[in-house]
Amino acid sequence: MKKLLLLLLSILSACATKKKLENKAPFSLGEVYAQPWIIEDQPAEVGYDVFIPIRSLDVAKAVLQNLYHKGQMVALVIELQETGHVAIARLDANDFQKGDIIMHADPKKEVGNQPPILISKPLPFELTETQAVISYLQKDKVRYVMIDGIRINPVVSYPVQFAKNQR
């Protein structure tokens, strides 16, 4: 009987690998928008940034980590802008492919002359173009909250990479 119970518990715990979305987050966000961009003098240089205005966030209660969006998982970077704190996820079409994570053959060399190695890793969420999921750390546990209704702005064209970096 104990063996049957242990077997049943191990099967149930193996099925629990699906990420659970929280209904309420310990932080408040503003209107999330995405900004596609292109560099004119390098037409292959395109990207997509997601801006998440932070209305309130107590870092003692939660630490923002990653954004799952458009088949990618990207680290969030929090910046102070004129409008307040904003979490930004920078998706670069040159570095990512849908559902894939790219790692270089030698991690000590950035890109160098080494070809990238694709490691396929499906994301744990089914999302539409206007949905994303934020992962955050709360009391040493990773939690997830959905963002719905991401506004997608028209493509911004920068003449050179320097112009994009100065924005």
Short mmCIF file of N, CA and C in Angstrom, two decimals:
data_model
loop_
_atom_site.label_atom_id
_atom_site.label_comp_id
_atom_site.label_asym_id
_atom_site.label_seq_id
_atom_site.Cartn_x
_atom_site.Cartn_y
_atom_site.Cartn_z
N MET A 1 0.82 -1.20 0.00
CA MET A 1 0.00 0.00 0.00
C MET A 1 0.87 1.26 0.00
N LYS A 2 1.95 1.24 0.81
CA LYS A 2 2.85 2.40 0.86
C LYS A 2 3.50 2.64 -0.49
N LYS A 3 3.88 1.55 -1.16
CA LYS A 3 4.52 1.68 -2.48
C LYS A 3 3.56 2.30 -3.47
N LEU A 4 2.31 1.89 -3.41
CA LEU A 4 1.30 2.45 -4.32
C LEU A 4 1.09 3.94 -4.05
N LEU A 5 1.05 4.30 -2.78
CA LEU A 5 0.89 5.71 -2.39
C LEU A 5 2.09 6.54 -2.84
N LEU A 6 3.30 6.02 -2.64
CA LEU A 6 4.51 6.72 -3.09
C LEU A 6 4.54 6.86 -4.61
N LEU A 7 4.14 5.82 -5.32
CA LEU A 7 4.09 5.88 -6.77
C LEU A 7 3.09 6.94 -7.23
N LEU A 8 1.93 6.96 -6.62
CA LEU A 8 0.91 7.95 -6.96
C LEU A 8 1.39 9.37 -6.68
N LEU A 9 2.03 9.59 -5.54
CA LEU A 9 2.57 10.91 -5.20
C LEU A 9 3.66 11.34 -6.18
N SER A 10 4.52 10.42 -6.58
CA SER A 10 5.59 10.80 -7.52
C SER A 10 5.01 11.14 -8.89
N ILE A 11 3.97 10.44 -9.31
CA ILE A 11 3.33 10.76 -10.59
C ILE A 11 2.68 12.13 -10.52
N LEU A 12 1.99 12.41 -9.43
CA LEU A 12 1.34 13.71 -9.28
C LEU A 12 2.35 14.85 -9.22
N SER A 13 3.46 14.63 -8.54
CA SER A 13 4.47 15.70 -8.45
C SER A 13 5.15 15.91 -9.80
N ALA A 14 5.30 14.87 -10.60
CA ALA A 14 5.89 15.02 -11.93
C ALA A 14 4.98 15.83 -12.84
N CYS A 15 3.69 15.74 -12.64
CA CYS A 15 2.74 16.49 -13.45
C CYS A 15 2.67 17.95 -13.01
N ALA A 16 3.25 18.30 -11.90
CA ALA A 16 3.18 19.65 -11.37
C ALA A 16 4.23 20.57 -11.95
N THR A 17 4.90 20.17 -13.04
CA THR A 17 5.93 21.03 -13.62
C THR A 17 5.33 22.18 -14.40
N LYS A 18 4.05 22.16 -14.71
CA LYS A 18 3.40 23.27 -15.39
C LYS A 18 3.40 24.48 -14.46
N LYS A 19 3.76 25.63 -15.01
CA LYS A 19 3.84 26.85 -14.22
C LYS A 19 2.44 27.37 -13.90
N LYS A 20 2.22 27.74 -12.66
CA LYS A 20 0.92 28.24 -12.22
C LYS A 20 0.94 29.77 -12.23
N LEU A 21 -0.09 30.36 -12.84
CA LEU A 21 -0.21 31.82 -12.86
C LEU A 21 -0.93 32.30 -11.62
N GLU A 22 -0.40 33.36 -11.03
CA GLU A 22 -1.03 33.98 -9.86
C GLU A 22 -2.15 34.89 -10.32
N ASN A 23 -3.18 35.02 -9.50
CA ASN A 23 -4.29 35.93 -9.82
C ASN A 23 -3.96 37.37 -9.46
N LYS A 24 -3.15 37.56 -8.42
CA LYS A 24 -2.82 38.90 -7.94
C LYS A 24 -1.33 38.96 -7.64
N ALA A 25 -0.70 40.02 -8.10
CA ALA A 25 0.75 40.20 -7.88
C ALA A 25 0.98 41.21 -6.76
N PRO A 26 2.11 41.12 -6.07
CA PRO A 26 2.42 42.08 -5.01
C PRO A 26 3.03 43.38 -5.54
N PHE A 27 2.71 43.73 -6.77
CA PHE A 27 3.17 44.97 -7.39
C PHE A 27 2.10 45.45 -8.34
N SER A 28 2.21 46.71 -8.74
CA SER A 28 1.23 47.32 -9.64
C SER A 28 1.95 47.83 -10.88
N LEU A 29 1.36 47.57 -12.05
CA LEU A 29 1.97 47.96 -13.31
C LEU A 29 1.08 48.94 -14.05
N GLY A 30 1.71 49.76 -14.89
CA GLY A 30 0.98 50.66 -15.76
C GLY A 30 0.67 49.98 -17.08
N GLU A 31 0.33 50.77 -18.11
CA GLU A 31 0.00 50.22 -19.43
C GLU A 31 1.27 49.72 -20.11
N VAL A 32 1.29 48.45 -20.42
CA VAL A 32 2.45 47.81 -21.04
C VAL A 32 2.38 48.01 -22.55
N TYR A 33 3.53 48.35 -23.16
CA TYR A 33 3.55 48.51 -24.61
C TYR A 33 4.84 47.92 -25.18
N ALA A 34 4.74 47.54 -26.45
CA ALA A 34 5.88 46.97 -27.16
C ALA A 34 6.30 47.94 -28.26
N GLN A 35 7.60 48.01 -28.50
CA GLN A 35 8.14 48.92 -29.50
C GLN A 35 9.07 48.16 -30.44
N PRO A 36 8.57 47.77 -31.63
CA PRO A 36 9.48 47.17 -32.61
C PRO A 36 10.42 48.24 -33.17
N TRP A 37 11.64 47.86 -33.55
CA TRP A 37 12.60 48.83 -34.09
C TRP A 37 13.48 48.17 -35.15
N ILE A 38 14.10 49.04 -35.96
CA ILE A 38 15.03 48.61 -37.00
C ILE A 38 16.15 49.65 -37.12
N ILE A 39 17.34 49.20 -37.48
CA ILE A 39 18.48 50.09 -37.72
C ILE A 39 18.62 50.22 -39.24
N GLU A 40 18.48 51.45 -39.78
CA GLU A 40 18.45 51.67 -41.24
C GLU A 40 19.74 51.26 -41.94
N ASP A 41 20.89 51.57 -41.34
CA ASP A 41 22.14 51.24 -42.03
C ASP A 41 22.53 49.76 -41.87
N GLN A 42 21.76 49.01 -41.10
CA GLN A 42 21.96 47.58 -40.92
C GLN A 42 20.58 46.91 -40.94
N PRO A 43 19.99 46.70 -42.12
CA PRO A 43 18.61 46.19 -42.21
C PRO A 43 18.38 44.87 -41.48
N ALA A 44 19.43 44.09 -41.28
CA ALA A 44 19.26 42.83 -40.55
C ALA A 44 19.16 43.07 -39.04
N GLU A 45 19.48 44.27 -38.60
CA GLU A 45 19.47 44.61 -37.17
C GLU A 45 18.06 45.09 -36.79
N VAL A 46 17.25 44.17 -36.27
CA VAL A 46 15.89 44.49 -35.86
C VAL A 46 15.67 43.97 -34.45
N GLY A 47 14.70 44.55 -33.77
CA GLY A 47 14.41 44.11 -32.42
C GLY A 47 13.02 44.50 -31.99
N TYR A 48 12.74 44.22 -30.74
CA TYR A 48 11.40 44.40 -30.20
C TYR A 48 11.58 44.59 -28.70
N ASP A 49 11.24 45.75 -28.18
CA ASP A 49 11.37 46.02 -26.75
C ASP A 49 9.99 46.08 -26.12
N VAL A 50 9.86 45.53 -24.93
CA VAL A 50 8.61 45.59 -24.18
C VAL A 50 8.87 46.47 -22.95
N PHE A 51 8.04 47.51 -22.80
CA PHE A 51 8.17 48.45 -21.69
C PHE A 51 7.03 48.23 -20.70
N ILE A 52 7.40 48.02 -19.44
CA ILE A 52 6.42 47.74 -18.39
C ILE A 52 6.56 48.80 -17.30
N PRO A 53 5.72 49.84 -17.33
CA PRO A 53 5.78 50.87 -16.28
C PRO A 53 5.44 50.26 -14.92
N ILE A 54 6.24 50.59 -13.92
CA ILE A 54 6.02 50.06 -12.58
C ILE A 54 5.40 51.16 -11.72
N ARG A 55 4.17 50.97 -11.30
CA ARG A 55 3.51 51.94 -10.44
C ARG A 55 3.94 51.77 -9.00
N SER A 56 4.00 50.53 -8.53
CA SER A 56 4.47 50.26 -7.17
C SER A 56 5.12 48.90 -7.13
N LEU A 57 6.23 48.83 -6.41
CA LEU A 57 6.96 47.57 -6.25
C LEU A 57 7.78 47.67 -4.98
N ASP A 58 7.49 46.79 -4.04
CA ASP A 58 8.26 46.69 -2.81
C ASP A 58 9.22 45.52 -2.99
N VAL A 59 10.52 45.81 -3.18
CA VAL A 59 11.49 44.76 -3.46
C VAL A 59 11.65 43.79 -2.30
N ALA A 60 11.15 44.15 -1.12
CA ALA A 60 11.16 43.21 -0.01
C ALA A 60 10.08 42.14 -0.21
N LYS A 61 9.07 42.45 -1.03
CA LYS A 61 7.98 41.50 -1.27
C LYS A 61 8.11 40.76 -2.60
N ALA A 62 8.74 41.39 -3.60
CA ALA A 62 8.86 40.76 -4.91
C ALA A 62 10.02 41.36 -5.69
N VAL A 63 10.70 40.52 -6.46
CA VAL A 63 11.78 40.95 -7.34
C VAL A 63 11.44 40.46 -8.74
N LEU A 64 11.28 41.39 -9.68
CA LEU A 64 10.95 41.03 -11.05
C LEU A 64 12.15 40.33 -11.69
N GLN A 65 11.87 39.26 -12.47
CA GLN A 65 12.96 38.50 -13.06
C GLN A 65 12.92 38.47 -14.59
N ASN A 66 11.94 37.77 -15.17
CA ASN A 66 11.92 37.54 -16.61
C ASN A 66 10.56 37.85 -17.21
N LEU A 67 10.58 38.03 -18.54
CA LEU A 67 9.35 38.20 -19.29
C LEU A 67 9.27 37.08 -20.32
N TYR A 68 8.12 36.42 -20.39
CA TYR A 68 7.84 35.41 -21.40
C TYR A 68 6.92 36.08 -22.42
N HIS A 69 7.38 36.21 -23.67
CA HIS A 69 6.60 36.91 -24.67
C HIS A 69 7.12 36.53 -26.05
N LYS A 70 6.20 36.33 -27.00
CA LYS A 70 6.55 36.02 -28.39
C LYS A 70 7.48 34.81 -28.49
N GLY A 71 7.22 33.80 -27.66
CA GLY A 71 8.00 32.57 -27.71
C GLY A 71 9.39 32.69 -27.12
N GLN A 72 9.65 33.74 -26.36
CA GLN A 72 10.97 33.96 -25.79
C GLN A 72 10.89 34.22 -24.29
N MET A 73 11.96 33.93 -23.60
CA MET A 73 12.11 34.31 -22.21
C MET A 73 13.28 35.30 -22.16
N VAL A 74 13.01 36.50 -21.66
CA VAL A 74 14.02 37.56 -21.65
C VAL A 74 14.10 38.15 -20.24
N ALA A 75 15.31 38.41 -19.78
CA ALA A 75 15.50 39.03 -18.46
C ALA A 75 14.96 40.46 -18.48
N LEU A 76 14.32 40.85 -17.38
CA LEU A 76 13.83 42.22 -17.24
C LEU A 76 14.91 43.09 -16.62
N VAL A 77 15.05 44.29 -17.16
CA VAL A 77 15.99 45.28 -16.63
C VAL A 77 15.15 46.46 -16.17
N ILE A 78 15.34 46.89 -14.94
CA ILE A 78 14.57 48.03 -14.43
C ILE A 78 15.41 49.29 -14.56
N GLU A 79 14.81 50.30 -15.22
CA GLU A 79 15.48 51.58 -15.44
C GLU A 79 14.61 52.71 -14.89
N LEU A 80 15.26 53.77 -14.47
CA LEU A 80 14.55 54.97 -14.05
C LEU A 80 14.49 55.90 -15.26
N GLN A 81 13.28 56.20 -15.70
CA GLN A 81 13.07 57.10 -16.84
C GLN A 81 12.31 58.32 -16.35
N GLU A 82 12.05 59.26 -17.26
CA GLU A 82 11.34 60.49 -16.90
C GLU A 82 9.97 60.20 -16.29
N THR A 83 9.34 59.14 -16.74
CA THR A 83 7.99 58.80 -16.27
C THR A 83 8.00 57.95 -15.01
N GLY A 84 9.17 57.52 -14.55
CA GLY A 84 9.28 56.67 -13.36
C GLY A 84 10.04 55.40 -13.69
N HIS A 85 9.92 54.42 -12.81
CA HIS A 85 10.62 53.15 -13.04
C HIS A 85 9.89 52.32 -14.09
N VAL A 86 10.69 51.72 -14.98
CA VAL A 86 10.15 50.91 -16.07
C VAL A 86 10.98 49.63 -16.16
N ALA A 87 10.29 48.49 -16.23
CA ALA A 87 10.97 47.21 -16.50
C ALA A 87 10.98 47.04 -18.02
N ILE A 88 12.15 46.72 -18.56
CA ILE A 88 12.29 46.61 -20.01
C ILE A 88 12.82 45.22 -20.37
N ALA A 89 12.16 44.62 -21.36
CA ALA A 89 12.63 43.36 -21.93
C ALA A 89 13.04 43.65 -23.36
N ARG A 90 14.28 43.38 -23.70
CA ARG A 90 14.79 43.67 -25.04
C ARG A 90 14.91 42.36 -25.82
N LEU A 91 13.99 42.18 -26.75
CA LEU A 91 14.00 40.99 -27.60
C LEU A 91 14.71 41.36 -28.89
N ASP A 92 15.74 40.63 -29.25
CA ASP A 92 16.51 40.93 -30.45
C ASP A 92 16.31 39.80 -31.44
N ALA A 93 15.72 40.10 -32.57
CA ALA A 93 15.42 39.09 -33.58
C ALA A 93 16.68 38.41 -34.09
N ASN A 94 17.84 39.04 -33.96
CA ASN A 94 19.08 38.43 -34.42
C ASN A 94 19.60 37.37 -33.46
N ASP A 95 19.20 37.45 -32.20
CA ASP A 95 19.72 36.53 -31.19
C ASP A 95 18.75 35.43 -30.81
N PHE A 96 17.49 35.57 -31.16
CA PHE A 96 16.49 34.62 -30.73
C PHE A 96 15.69 34.09 -31.90
N GLN A 97 15.21 32.91 -31.76
CA GLN A 97 14.23 32.34 -32.67
C GLN A 97 13.11 31.81 -31.80
N LYS A 98 11.92 31.77 -32.32
CA LYS A 98 10.76 31.38 -31.53
C LYS A 98 11.01 30.04 -30.83
N GLY A 99 10.91 30.07 -29.50
CA GLY A 99 11.03 28.87 -28.71
C GLY A 99 12.45 28.39 -28.50
N ASP A 100 13.45 29.08 -29.04
CA ASP A 100 14.83 28.64 -28.91
C ASP A 100 15.61 29.61 -28.05
N ILE A 101 16.60 29.07 -27.36
CA ILE A 101 17.54 29.89 -26.62
C ILE A 101 18.88 29.69 -27.32
N ILE A 102 19.56 30.78 -27.60
CA ILE A 102 20.84 30.66 -28.31
C ILE A 102 21.98 30.81 -27.31
N MET A 103 22.88 29.87 -27.37
CA MET A 103 24.10 29.95 -26.58
C MET A 103 25.26 29.80 -27.55
N HIS A 104 26.34 30.46 -27.30
CA HIS A 104 27.48 30.38 -28.18
C HIS A 104 28.36 29.20 -27.78
N ALA A 105 29.12 28.71 -28.75
CA ALA A 105 29.95 27.54 -28.53
C ALA A 105 30.91 27.75 -27.36
N ASP A 106 31.47 28.93 -27.23
CA ASP A 106 32.37 29.24 -26.13
C ASP A 106 31.80 30.43 -25.37
N PRO A 107 31.19 30.21 -24.19
CA PRO A 107 30.55 31.31 -23.48
C PRO A 107 31.51 32.40 -23.04
N LYS A 108 32.83 32.11 -22.99
CA LYS A 108 33.79 33.13 -22.59
C LYS A 108 34.01 34.14 -23.71
N LYS A 109 33.76 33.71 -24.93
CA LYS A 109 33.85 34.61 -26.08
C LYS A 109 32.45 35.05 -26.39
N GLU A 110 32.20 36.33 -26.45
CA GLU A 110 30.85 36.82 -26.73
C GLU A 110 30.31 36.12 -27.97
N VAL A 111 30.51 36.69 -29.12
CA VAL A 111 30.09 36.04 -30.35
C VAL A 111 31.33 35.55 -31.07
N GLY A 112 32.34 36.40 -31.15
CA GLY A 112 33.58 36.01 -31.81
C GLY A 112 33.31 35.42 -33.18
N ASN A 113 34.07 34.43 -33.54
CA ASN A 113 33.86 33.76 -34.82
C ASN A 113 33.16 32.42 -34.64
N GLN A 114 32.69 32.14 -33.42
CA GLN A 114 32.06 30.87 -33.15
C GLN A 114 30.59 30.91 -33.57
N PRO A 115 30.13 29.91 -34.28
CA PRO A 115 28.71 29.88 -34.65
C PRO A 115 27.86 29.58 -33.42
N PRO A 116 26.67 30.16 -33.35
CA PRO A 116 25.82 29.89 -32.19
C PRO A 116 25.26 28.47 -32.22
N ILE A 117 24.99 27.96 -31.03
CA ILE A 117 24.37 26.65 -30.89
C ILE A 117 22.96 26.88 -30.40
N LEU A 118 21.97 26.35 -31.10
CA LEU A 118 20.58 26.52 -30.71
C LEU A 118 20.18 25.41 -29.75
N ILE A 119 19.61 25.79 -28.64
CA ILE A 119 19.09 24.83 -27.68
C ILE A 119 17.59 25.05 -27.62
N SER A 120 16.84 24.11 -28.13
CA SER A 120 15.39 24.25 -28.17
C SER A 120 14.81 24.00 -26.79
N LYS A 121 14.02 24.94 -26.31
CA LYS A 121 13.40 24.82 -24.99
C LYS A 121 12.01 25.45 -25.08
N PRO A 122 10.97 24.64 -25.13
CA PRO A 122 9.63 25.22 -25.24
C PRO A 122 9.27 26.00 -23.98
N LEU A 123 8.56 27.10 -24.18
CA LEU A 123 8.14 27.91 -23.03
C LEU A 123 6.92 27.27 -22.37
N PRO A 124 6.78 27.50 -21.07
CA PRO A 124 5.70 26.84 -20.33
C PRO A 124 4.34 27.52 -20.45
N PHE A 125 4.20 28.51 -21.35
CA PHE A 125 2.95 29.25 -21.45
C PHE A 125 2.49 29.34 -22.89
N GLU A 126 1.20 29.27 -23.10
CA GLU A 126 0.57 29.52 -24.40
C GLU A 126 0.09 30.96 -24.37
N LEU A 127 0.68 31.83 -25.20
CA LEU A 127 0.37 33.26 -25.16
C LEU A 127 0.02 33.78 -26.54
N THR A 128 -0.84 34.80 -26.58
CA THR A 128 -1.14 35.49 -27.83
C THR A 128 -0.12 36.61 -28.03
N GLU A 129 -0.23 37.32 -29.15
CA GLU A 129 0.69 38.42 -29.45
C GLU A 129 0.60 39.56 -28.42
N THR A 130 -0.55 39.70 -27.77
CA THR A 130 -0.74 40.81 -26.83
C THR A 130 -0.71 40.34 -25.38
N GLN A 131 -0.17 39.15 -25.14
CA GLN A 131 -0.04 38.63 -23.79
C GLN A 131 1.42 38.35 -23.47
N ALA A 132 1.73 38.43 -22.19
CA ALA A 132 3.06 38.08 -21.70
C ALA A 132 2.91 37.59 -20.26
N VAL A 133 3.96 36.98 -19.76
CA VAL A 133 3.99 36.53 -18.38
C VAL A 133 5.26 37.06 -17.74
N ILE A 134 5.13 37.62 -16.55
CA ILE A 134 6.29 38.09 -15.78
C ILE A 134 6.56 37.06 -14.69
N SER A 135 7.83 36.67 -14.56
CA SER A 135 8.21 35.84 -13.42
C SER A 135 8.83 36.77 -12.38
N TYR A 136 8.52 36.49 -11.12
CA TYR A 136 9.07 37.28 -10.03
C TYR A 136 9.37 36.36 -8.86
N LEU A 137 10.29 36.79 -8.04
CA LEU A 137 10.70 36.02 -6.87
C LEU A 137 10.01 36.60 -5.65
N GLN A 138 9.31 35.73 -4.90
CA GLN A 138 8.63 36.15 -3.68
C GLN A 138 8.89 35.09 -2.62
N LYS A 139 9.54 35.50 -1.56
CA LYS A 139 9.88 34.58 -0.46
C LYS A 139 10.58 33.33 -0.98
N ASP A 140 11.62 33.53 -1.78
CA ASP A 140 12.44 32.45 -2.33
C ASP A 140 11.67 31.49 -3.23
N LYS A 141 10.51 31.90 -3.75
CA LYS A 141 9.74 31.07 -4.65
C LYS A 141 9.45 31.88 -5.92
N VAL A 142 9.66 31.25 -7.08
CA VAL A 142 9.36 31.92 -8.35
C VAL A 142 7.87 31.81 -8.61
N ARG A 143 7.28 32.95 -8.91
CA ARG A 143 5.84 33.02 -9.21
C ARG A 143 5.66 33.69 -10.56
N TYR A 144 4.46 33.57 -11.12
CA TYR A 144 4.19 34.06 -12.46
C TYR A 144 2.87 34.81 -12.49
N VAL A 145 2.84 35.92 -13.22
CA VAL A 145 1.61 36.70 -13.39
C VAL A 145 1.48 37.08 -14.87
N MET A 146 0.24 37.02 -15.37
CA MET A 146 -0.02 37.30 -16.78
C MET A 146 -0.26 38.79 -16.98
N ILE A 147 0.24 39.30 -18.11
CA ILE A 147 -0.06 40.65 -18.58
C ILE A 147 -0.89 40.46 -19.85
N ASP A 148 -2.00 41.14 -19.94
CA ASP A 148 -2.86 41.02 -21.11
C ASP A 148 -3.10 42.40 -21.70
N GLY A 149 -3.24 42.49 -23.00
CA GLY A 149 -3.53 43.77 -23.66
C GLY A 149 -2.31 44.62 -23.91
N ILE A 150 -1.19 44.00 -24.30
CA ILE A 150 0.02 44.76 -24.62
C ILE A 150 -0.23 45.57 -25.89
N ARG A 151 -0.03 46.87 -25.79
CA ARG A 151 -0.18 47.75 -26.96
C ARG A 151 1.09 47.65 -27.80
N ILE A 152 0.93 47.39 -29.09
CA ILE A 152 2.09 47.27 -29.98
C ILE A 152 2.16 48.53 -30.83
N ASN A 153 3.19 49.33 -30.60
CA ASN A 153 3.39 50.59 -31.31
C ASN A 153 3.94 50.32 -32.72
N PRO A 154 3.82 51.32 -33.62
CA PRO A 154 4.42 51.18 -34.95
C PRO A 154 5.95 51.08 -34.86
N VAL A 155 6.56 50.50 -35.86
CA VAL A 155 8.02 50.30 -35.90
C VAL A 155 8.73 51.65 -35.89
N VAL A 156 9.78 51.75 -35.07
CA VAL A 156 10.63 52.94 -35.05
C VAL A 156 11.88 52.61 -35.85
N SER A 157 12.28 53.52 -36.72
CA SER A 157 13.46 53.32 -37.55
C SER A 157 14.56 54.27 -37.08
N TYR A 158 15.72 53.70 -36.72
CA TYR A 158 16.87 54.50 -36.30
C TYR A 158 17.89 54.52 -37.43
N PRO A 159 18.52 55.67 -37.71
CA PRO A 159 19.48 55.72 -38.82
C PRO A 159 20.71 54.85 -38.56
N VAL A 160 21.21 54.83 -37.31
CA VAL A 160 22.37 54.04 -36.94
C VAL A 160 22.17 53.48 -35.54
N GLN A 161 22.97 52.50 -35.17
CA GLN A 161 22.87 51.87 -33.85
C GLN A 161 23.07 52.90 -32.72
N PHE A 162 23.97 53.84 -32.93
CA PHE A 162 24.24 54.87 -31.92
C PHE A 162 22.96 55.64 -31.57
N ALA A 163 22.16 55.96 -32.57
CA ALA A 163 20.91 56.70 -32.35
C ALA A 163 19.95 55.89 -31.48
N LYS A 164 19.88 54.59 -31.69
CA LYS A 164 19.01 53.75 -30.87
C LYS A 164 19.51 53.72 -29.43
N ASN A 165 20.81 53.60 -29.26
CA ASN A 165 21.38 53.52 -27.92
C ASN A 165 21.20 54.82 -27.14
N GLN A 166 21.03 55.95 -27.82
CA GLN A 166 20.89 57.24 -27.16
C GLN A 166 19.46 57.55 -26.74
N ARG A 167 18.53 56.73 -27.13
CA ARG A 167 17.13 57.04 -26.80
C ARG A 167 16.85 56.87 -25.34
#
